[in-house]
PDB file of C-alpha atoms in Angstrom:
ATOM      1  CA  MET D  25       4.592 -13.972 -68.934  1.00 53.00           C
ATOM      2  CA  ALA D  26       3.369 -17.255 -69.253  1.00 54.00           C
ATOM      3  CA  GLU D  27       0.977 -16.229 -72.300  1.00 61.00           C
ATOM      4  CA  TYR D  28       3.637 -14.757 -73.623  1.00 57.00           C
ATOM      5  CA  LEU D  29       6.105 -17.957 -73.712  1.00 56.00           C
ATOM      6  CA  ARG D  30       3.093 -20.095 -75.089  1.00 60.00           C
ATOM      7  CA  ARG D  31       2.338 -17.477 -77.969  1.00 60.00           C
ATOM      8  CA  VAL D  32       6.277 -17.496 -79.100  1.00 55.00           C
ATOM      9  CA  ASN D  33       6.451 -21.323 -78.813  1.00 58.00           C
ATOM     10  CA  ARG D  34       3.086 -21.534 -81.051  1.00 60.00           C
ATOM     11  CA  ASP D  35       4.485 -19.477 -83.418  1.00 59.00           C
ATOM     12  CA  ARG D  36       7.623 -21.306 -83.657  1.00 53.00           C
ATOM     13  CA  GLY D  37       5.864 -24.169 -83.932  1.00 53.00           C
ATOM     14  CA  ILE D  38       7.117 -25.845 -80.781  1.00 47.00           C
ATOM     15  CA  ASN D  39       5.024 -28.552 -78.916  1.00 46.00           C
ATOM     16  CA  HIS D  40       3.770 -27.061 -75.313  1.00 42.00           C
ATOM     17  CA  GLU D  41       4.893 -30.420 -73.167  1.00 43.00           C
ATOM     18  CA  PRO D  42       7.430 -29.516 -70.659  1.00 43.00           C
ATOM     19  CA  THR D  43      11.057 -30.590 -72.073  1.00 42.00           C
ATOM     20  CA  ALA D  44      12.921 -29.062 -69.442  1.00 42.00           C
ATOM     21  CA  PRO D  45      15.384 -31.681 -67.838  1.00 42.00           C
ATOM     22  CA  TYR D  46      13.899 -30.865 -63.964  1.00 42.00           C
ATOM     23  CA  PRO D  47      10.332 -30.073 -64.079  1.00 44.00           C
ATOM     24  CA  PRO D  48       8.776 -28.510 -61.192  1.00 45.00           C
ATOM     25  CA  GLY D  49       8.283 -30.870 -58.208  1.00 46.00           C
ATOM     26  CA  SER D  50      12.112 -31.917 -58.717  1.00 43.00           C
ATOM     27  CA  SER D  51      14.713 -31.534 -55.664  1.00 40.00           C
ATOM     28  CA  THR D  52      18.396 -30.837 -57.312  1.00 39.00           C
ATOM     29  CA  ASN D  53      20.422 -27.909 -57.893  1.00 40.00           C
ATOM     30  CA  ILE D  54      21.315 -26.539 -61.585  1.00 39.00           C
ATOM     31  CA  GLN D  55      24.184 -24.279 -62.376  1.00 39.00           C
ATOM     32  CA  SER D  56      23.417 -21.814 -64.808  1.00 39.00           C
ATOM     33  CA  GLY D  57      24.760 -18.374 -66.101  1.00 39.00           C
ATOM     34  CA  SER D  58      23.196 -16.410 -63.250  1.00 40.00           C
ATOM     35  CA  GLY D  59      24.253 -18.686 -60.159  1.00 39.00           C
ATOM     36  CA  GLU D  60      23.461 -21.955 -58.707  1.00 38.00           C
ATOM     37  CA  TYR D  61      19.692 -22.077 -57.728  1.00 38.00           C
ATOM     38  CA  ALA D  62      17.685 -24.762 -55.980  1.00 39.00           C
ATOM     39  CA  ALA D  63      14.298 -26.550 -57.125  1.00 39.00           C
ATOM     40  CA  SER D  64      12.756 -28.477 -54.506  1.00 39.00           C
ATOM     41  CA  SER D  65       9.772 -30.297 -53.955  1.00 40.00           C
ATOM     42  CA  SER D  66       9.152 -28.642 -50.688  1.00 39.00           C
ATOM     43  CA  SER D  67       8.247 -25.262 -52.952  1.00 39.00           C
ATOM     44  CA  GLU D  68       5.835 -23.265 -51.102  1.00 39.00           C
ATOM     45  CA  THR D  69       3.892 -20.116 -51.254  1.00 40.00           C
ATOM     46  CA  SER D  70       2.491 -20.324 -47.798  1.00 42.00           C
ATOM     47  CA  LEU D  71       2.904 -22.162 -44.796  1.00 43.00           C
ATOM     48  CA  ASN D  72      -0.221 -24.834 -45.185  1.00 42.00           C
ATOM     49  CA  GLY D  73       1.086 -26.492 -48.157  1.00 42.00           C
ATOM     50  CA  PRO D  74       3.217 -26.597 -51.367  1.00 42.00           C
ATOM     51  CA  LYS D  75       2.095 -24.473 -54.024  1.00 47.00           C
ATOM     52  CA  VAL D  76       3.754 -23.216 -57.240  1.00 45.00           C
ATOM     53  CA  SER D  77       3.154 -19.758 -59.123  1.00 49.00           C
ATOM     54  CA  ASP D  78       1.410 -20.161 -62.155  1.00 51.00           C
ATOM     55  CA  ASP D  79       3.547 -17.742 -64.229  1.00 54.00           C
ATOM     56  CA  VAL D  80       6.722 -19.690 -62.812  1.00 50.00           C
ATOM     57  CA  GLU D  81       5.525 -23.220 -63.432  1.00 52.00           C
ATOM     58  CA  SER D  82       4.366 -22.040 -66.858  1.00 55.00           C
ATOM     59  CA  LEU D  83       7.753 -21.010 -67.829  1.00 54.00           C
ATOM     60  CA  TYR D  84       8.549 -25.041 -67.787  1.00 51.00           C
ATOM     61  CA  LEU D  85       6.236 -25.251 -70.733  1.00 53.00           C
ATOM     62  CA  THR D  86       9.072 -23.681 -72.935  1.00 53.00           C
ATOM     63  CA  SER D  87      11.605 -26.064 -74.894  1.00 55.00           C
ATOM     64  CA  ASP D  88      14.319 -23.155 -74.872  1.00 63.00           C
ATOM     65  CA  PRO D  89      17.178 -24.225 -72.187  1.00 68.00           C
ATOM     66  CA  LEU D  90      17.501 -20.688 -71.111  1.00 69.00           C
ATOM     67  CA  ILE D  91      14.116 -20.265 -70.501  1.00 67.00           C
ATOM     68  CA  ALA D  92      13.831 -23.165 -68.245  1.00 66.00           C
ATOM     69  CA  ASP D  93      17.182 -22.734 -66.410  1.00 69.00           C
ATOM     70  CA  PHE D  94      15.731 -19.478 -65.474  1.00 70.00           C
ATOM     71  CA  ALA D  95      12.322 -20.651 -64.642  1.00 68.00           C
ATOM     72  CA  ARG D  96      14.347 -23.203 -62.204  1.00 70.00           C
ATOM     73  CA  GLY D  97      16.306 -20.157 -60.904  1.00 73.00           C
ATOM     74  CA  ALA D  98      13.285 -18.053 -60.408  1.00 73.00           C
ATOM     75  CA  LEU D  99      11.580 -21.118 -58.697  1.00 74.00           C
ATOM     76  CA  GLY D 100      14.369 -21.468 -56.387  1.00 78.00           C
ATOM     77  CA  LEU D 101      14.721 -18.007 -55.588  1.00 80.00           C
ATOM     78  CA  GLN D 102      11.075 -18.098 -54.631  1.00 81.00           C
ATOM     79  CA  ASN D 103      11.696 -21.412 -52.191  1.00 84.00           C
ATOM     80  CA  GLN D 104      14.497 -19.418 -50.579  1.00 86.00           C
ATOM     81  CA  LYS D 105      12.075 -16.685 -49.975  1.00 86.00           C
ATOM     82  CA  ARG D 106       9.413 -18.862 -48.945  1.00 87.00           C
ATOM     83  CA  ARG D 107      11.864 -20.526 -46.412  1.00 89.00           C
ATOM     84  CA  LEU D 108      13.155 -17.158 -45.253  1.00 90.00           C
ATOM     85  CA  LEU D 109       9.649 -15.932 -44.849  1.00 90.00           C
ATOM     86  CA  ARG D 110       8.552 -19.225 -43.177  1.00 90.00           C
ATOM     87  CA  LYS D 111      11.579 -18.699 -40.846  1.00 91.00           C
ATOM     88  CA  VAL D 112      10.639 -15.010 -40.119  1.00 92.00           C
ATOM     89  CA  VAL D 113       6.912 -16.139 -39.444  1.00 92.00           C
ATOM     90  CA  TYR D 114       7.982 -18.979 -36.795  1.00 91.00           C
ATOM     91  CA  HIS D 115      10.613 -16.295 -35.585  1.00 91.00           C
ATOM     92  CA  LEU D 116       7.381 -14.167 -35.111  1.00 92.00           C
ATOM     93  CA  MET D 117       5.358 -16.819 -33.518  1.00 92.00           C
ATOM     94  CA  ALA D 118       7.754 -17.473 -31.192  1.00 91.00           C
ATOM     95  CA  GLU D 119       8.419 -13.860 -30.175  1.00 90.00           C
ATOM     96  CA  ARG D 120       4.451 -13.404 -29.954  1.00 91.00           C
ATOM     97  CA  ARG D 121       4.528 -16.602 -28.100  1.00 92.00           C
ATOM     98  CA  CYS D 122       7.339 -15.492 -25.484  1.00 92.00           C
ATOM     99  CA  MET D 123       5.422 -12.004 -25.527  1.00 92.00           C
ATOM    100  CA  GLN D 124       2.465 -13.546 -24.762  1.00 91.00           C
ATOM    101  CA  GLY D 125       3.942 -15.575 -21.867  1.00 91.00           C
ATOM    102  CA  GLU D 126       5.531 -12.113 -20.673  1.00 92.00           C
ATOM    103  CA  LEU D 127       2.138 -10.449 -20.990  1.00 93.00           C
ATOM    104  CA  GLU D 128       0.448 -13.254 -18.795  1.00 93.00           C
ATOM    105  CA  ARG D 129       3.228 -12.935 -16.143  1.00 92.00           C
ATOM    106  CA  LEU D 130       2.761  -9.126 -16.425  1.00 94.00           C
ATOM    107  CA  GLU D 131      -1.129  -9.621 -15.661  1.00 93.00           C
ATOM    108  CA  GLN D 132      -0.397 -12.300 -13.167  1.00 93.00           C
ATOM    109  CA  GLU D 133       1.749  -9.927 -11.271  1.00 93.00           C
ATOM    110  CA  ASN D 134      -0.526  -7.100 -11.769  1.00 94.00           C
ATOM    111  CA  SER D 135      -3.543  -9.381 -10.304  1.00 93.00           C
ATOM    112  CA  GLN D 136      -0.923  -9.986  -7.345  1.00 93.00           C
ATOM    113  CA  ALA D 137      -0.273  -6.332  -6.937  1.00 94.00           C
ATOM    114  CA  GLN D 138      -4.037  -5.896  -6.908  1.00 93.00           C
ATOM    115  CA  LYS D 139      -4.417  -8.221  -4.104  1.00 93.00           C
ATOM    116  CA  THR D 140      -1.496  -6.617  -2.113  1.00 94.00           C
ATOM    117  CA  VAL D 141      -2.894  -3.328  -2.673  1.00 94.00           C
ATOM    118  CA  THR D 142      -6.366  -4.606  -1.488  1.00 93.00           C
ATOM    119  CA  HIS D 143      -4.911  -6.210   1.416  1.00 93.00           C
ATOM    120  CA  THR D 144      -2.937  -2.899   2.303  1.00 93.00           C
ATOM    121  CA  LEU D 145      -5.980  -0.812   2.158  1.00 93.00           C
ATOM    122  CA  LEU D 146      -7.746  -3.141   4.331  1.00 93.00           C
ATOM    123  CA  GLU D 147      -5.295  -3.174   6.388  1.00 92.00           C
ATOM    124  CA  ALA D 148      -4.548   0.456   6.529  1.00 93.00           C
ATOM    125  CA  GLU D 149      -8.549   0.578   7.071  1.00 92.00           C
ATOM    126  CA  LYS D 150      -8.349  -1.656   9.977  1.00 92.00           C
ATOM    127  CA  TYR D 151      -5.414   0.301  11.489  1.00 91.00           C
ATOM    128  CA  ARG D 152      -7.417   3.825  11.020  1.00 92.00           C
ATOM    129  CA  SER D 153     -10.249   2.318  12.683  1.00 92.00           C
ATOM    130  CA  LYS D 154      -8.396   1.119  15.813  1.00 92.00           C
ATOM    131  CA  THR D 155      -6.444   4.828  15.416  1.00 93.00           C
ATOM    132  CA  VAL D 156      -9.980   6.514  15.768  1.00 93.00           C
ATOM    133  CA  LYS D 157     -11.166   3.948  18.683  1.00 93.00           C
ATOM    134  CA  LEU D 158      -7.876   4.594  20.638  1.00 94.00           C
ATOM    135  CA  LYS D 159      -8.048   8.292  19.983  1.00 93.00           C
ATOM    136  CA  GLU D 160     -11.816   7.948  21.296  1.00 94.00           C
ATOM    137  CA  ILE D 161     -10.738   6.269  24.387  1.00 94.00           C
ATOM    138  CA  ILE D 162      -7.859   8.460  24.958  1.00 94.00           C
ATOM    139  CA  GLN D 163     -10.376  11.245  24.501  1.00 93.00           C
ATOM    140  CA  ASN D 164     -12.526   9.675  27.116  1.00 94.00           C
ATOM    141  CA  MET D 165      -9.841   9.105  29.460  1.00 94.00           C
ATOM    142  CA  LYS D 166      -8.919  12.707  29.458  1.00 93.00           C
ATOM    143  CA  GLN D 167     -12.301  13.742  29.949  1.00 94.00           C
ATOM    144  CA  GLU D 168     -12.434  11.454  33.074  1.00 93.00           C
ATOM    145  CA  GLN D 169      -9.154  12.703  34.420  1.00 93.00           C
ATOM    146  CA  ASN D 170     -10.117  16.003  34.069  1.00 94.00           C
ATOM    147  CA  LYS D 171     -13.415  15.546  35.775  1.00 93.00           C
ATOM    148  CA  GLU D 172     -11.483  13.595  38.581  1.00 93.00           C
ATOM    149  CA  CYS D 173      -9.313  16.593  38.958  1.00 94.00           C
ATOM    150  CA  GLN D 174     -11.929  19.132  39.442  1.00 93.00           C
ATOM    151  CA  ASN D 175     -13.477  16.752  41.736  1.00 93.00           C
ATOM    152  CA  ILE D 176     -10.301  16.494  43.477  1.00 94.00           C
ATOM    153  CA  LEU D 177     -10.028  20.533  43.368  1.00 94.00           C
ATOM    154  CA  GLU D 178     -13.304  21.199  44.639  1.00 94.00           C
ATOM    155  CA  LYS D 179     -12.736  18.682  47.579  1.00 93.00           C
ATOM    156  CA  SER D 180      -9.445  20.504  48.528  1.00 93.00           C
ATOM    157  CA  ILE D 181     -11.298  23.697  48.191  1.00 94.00           C
ATOM    158  CA  HIS D 182     -14.232  22.658  50.702  1.00 93.00           C
ATOM    159  CA  ILE D 183     -11.399  21.124  52.805  1.00 94.00           C
ATOM    160  CA  GLN D 184      -9.701  24.247  52.997  1.00 93.00           C
ATOM    161  CA  ASN D 185     -12.464  26.195  53.983  1.00 94.00           C
ATOM    162  CA  ILE D 186     -13.372  23.482  57.026  1.00 94.00           C
ATOM    163  CA  LYS D 187      -9.881  24.185  57.661  1.00 93.00           C
ATOM    164  CA  ARG D 188     -10.254  27.621  57.852  1.00 93.00           C
ATOM    165  CA  ASP D 189     -13.270  27.361  59.676  1.00 93.00           C
ATOM    166  CA  HIS D 190     -12.040  24.988  62.090  1.00 93.00           C
ATOM    167  CA  ASP D 191      -9.283  27.405  62.539  1.00 93.00           C
ATOM    168  CA  LYS D 192     -11.115  30.603  63.179  1.00 93.00           C
ATOM    169  CA  GLU D 193     -13.446  28.391  65.624  1.00 92.00           C
ATOM    170  CA  LEU D 194     -10.006  27.075  67.230  1.00 93.00           C
ATOM    171  CA  GLU D 195      -8.915  30.910  67.759  1.00 93.00           C
ATOM    172  CA  THR D 196     -12.399  31.705  69.205  1.00 93.00           C
ATOM    173  CA  LEU D 197     -11.886  29.096  71.538  1.00 93.00           C
ATOM    174  CA  ARG D 198      -8.551  29.958  72.369  1.00 93.00           C
ATOM    175  CA  ASN D 199      -9.603  33.403  73.137  1.00 94.00           C
ATOM    176  CA  GLU D 200     -12.649  32.393  75.374  1.00 93.00           C
ATOM    177  CA  VAL D 201      -9.855  30.372  77.455  1.00 93.00           C
ATOM    178  CA  VAL D 202      -7.768  33.091  77.829  1.00 93.00           C
ATOM    179  CA  THR D 203     -10.837  35.152  79.259  1.00 94.00           C
ATOM    180  CA  ILE D 204     -12.249  32.414  81.265  1.00 94.00           C
ATOM    181  CA  LYS D 205      -8.571  32.383  82.982  1.00 92.00           C
ATOM    182  CA  ASN D 206      -8.542  35.863  83.313  1.00 93.00           C
ATOM    183  CA  LYS D 207     -11.776  35.679  84.626  1.00 92.00           C
ATOM    184  CA  LEU D 208     -10.831  32.816  87.423  1.00 93.00           C
ATOM    185  CA  VAL D 209      -7.850  35.092  88.137  1.00 93.00           C
ATOM    186  CA  LEU D 210      -9.781  37.809  89.027  1.00 93.00           C
ATOM    187  CA  ALA D 211     -12.325  35.901  90.959  1.00 93.00           C
ATOM    188  CA  TYR D 212      -9.548  34.174  92.804  1.00 93.00           C
ATOM    189  CA  ALA D 213      -8.401  37.725  93.756  1.00 92.00           C
ATOM    190  CA  ALA D 214     -11.405  39.109  94.915  1.00 92.00           C
ATOM    191  CA  ILE D 215     -12.140  35.871  97.198  1.00 93.00           C
ATOM    192  CA  PHE D 216      -8.266  36.374  98.580  1.00 93.00           C
ATOM    193  CA  PHE D 217      -9.427  40.186  99.033  1.00 92.00           C
ATOM    194  CA  MET D 218     -12.604  39.216 100.705  1.00 92.00           C
ATOM    195  CA  LEU D 219     -11.024  36.806 102.615  1.00 92.00           C
ATOM    196  CA  LEU D 220      -8.074  39.527 103.488  1.00 91.00           C
ATOM    197  CA  VAL D 221     -10.921  41.890 104.616  1.00 91.00           C
ATOM    198  CA  LEU D 222     -12.793  39.463 107.162  1.00 91.00           C
ATOM    199  CA  ILE D 223      -9.387  38.737 108.431  1.00 90.00           C
ATOM    200  CA  LEU D 224      -9.002  42.277 109.279  1.00 89.00           C
ATOM    201  CA  ILE D 225     -12.397  42.537 110.626  1.00 89.00           C
ATOM    202  CA  GLU D 226     -12.114  40.016 112.642  1.00 86.00           C
ATOM    203  CA  GLU D 227      -9.149  41.020 114.090  1.00 85.00           C
ATOM    204  CA  SER D 228     -10.641  44.318 114.527  1.00 84.00           C
ATOM    205  CA  TYR D 229     -13.453  43.371 116.365  1.00 83.00           C
ATOM    206  CA  LYS D 230     -11.280  41.133 118.505  1.00 81.00           C
ATOM    207  CA  LYS D 231      -8.757  44.241 119.314  1.00 79.00           C
ATOM    208  CA  LYS D 232     -12.462  45.962 120.510  1.00 78.00           C
ATOM    209  CA  SER D 233     -13.288  43.649 122.770  1.00 78.00           C
ATOM    210  CA  ALA D 234     -10.122  43.066 124.538  1.00 75.00           C
ATOM    211  CA  PHE D 235     -10.272  46.937 125.254  1.00 73.00           C
ATOM    212  CA  LYS D 236     -13.615  46.727 126.627  1.00 70.00           C
ATOM    213  CA  SER D 237     -12.631  44.059 128.840  1.00 70.00           C
ATOM    214  CA  ASP D 238      -9.791  46.139 130.177  1.00 61.00           C
TER     215      ASP D 238
END
């Protein structure tokens, strides 16, 4: 477009020096038929520094007021777009910083959660080891108790057998005592009977002696 304007001005015999009342780099507002536009020295095409488009800047090379006014309006629109884009970029950068901070916070929480999970797993492993040891101790105690109960049962059976043998021996002794008592009674009866016989014999002998003496 700039080349076209240069060619038109050259055909008209117009000098290419900028004759617009507000050249690029000025800071003011221009009233035109299409509205109010701002041409500022802070016009930018990027966030790194001011830079004006060659096509728009070339419009200032014409002496046509309408074209120059259009150029200033177009430049103002470009500046507004750049400012909006810069605000959008700043907003996106702020959002990015917020998201980065949120990401760092989430990473810290994740790291803390991993530490907590690791600690919980270690504690669970400790409790599991203690539980296994406790089960082993309980199992050993049960085995020892079973052995002791078995020993007590065997001793009880042995004692019962001894008691039964003692009862048998006692019953035998009682029977022997009864037998001895019976034998003593018979012996006493025999002695008494023998004494009675002796007494009767002596009485009979005395009677015979007395009868002979008469």
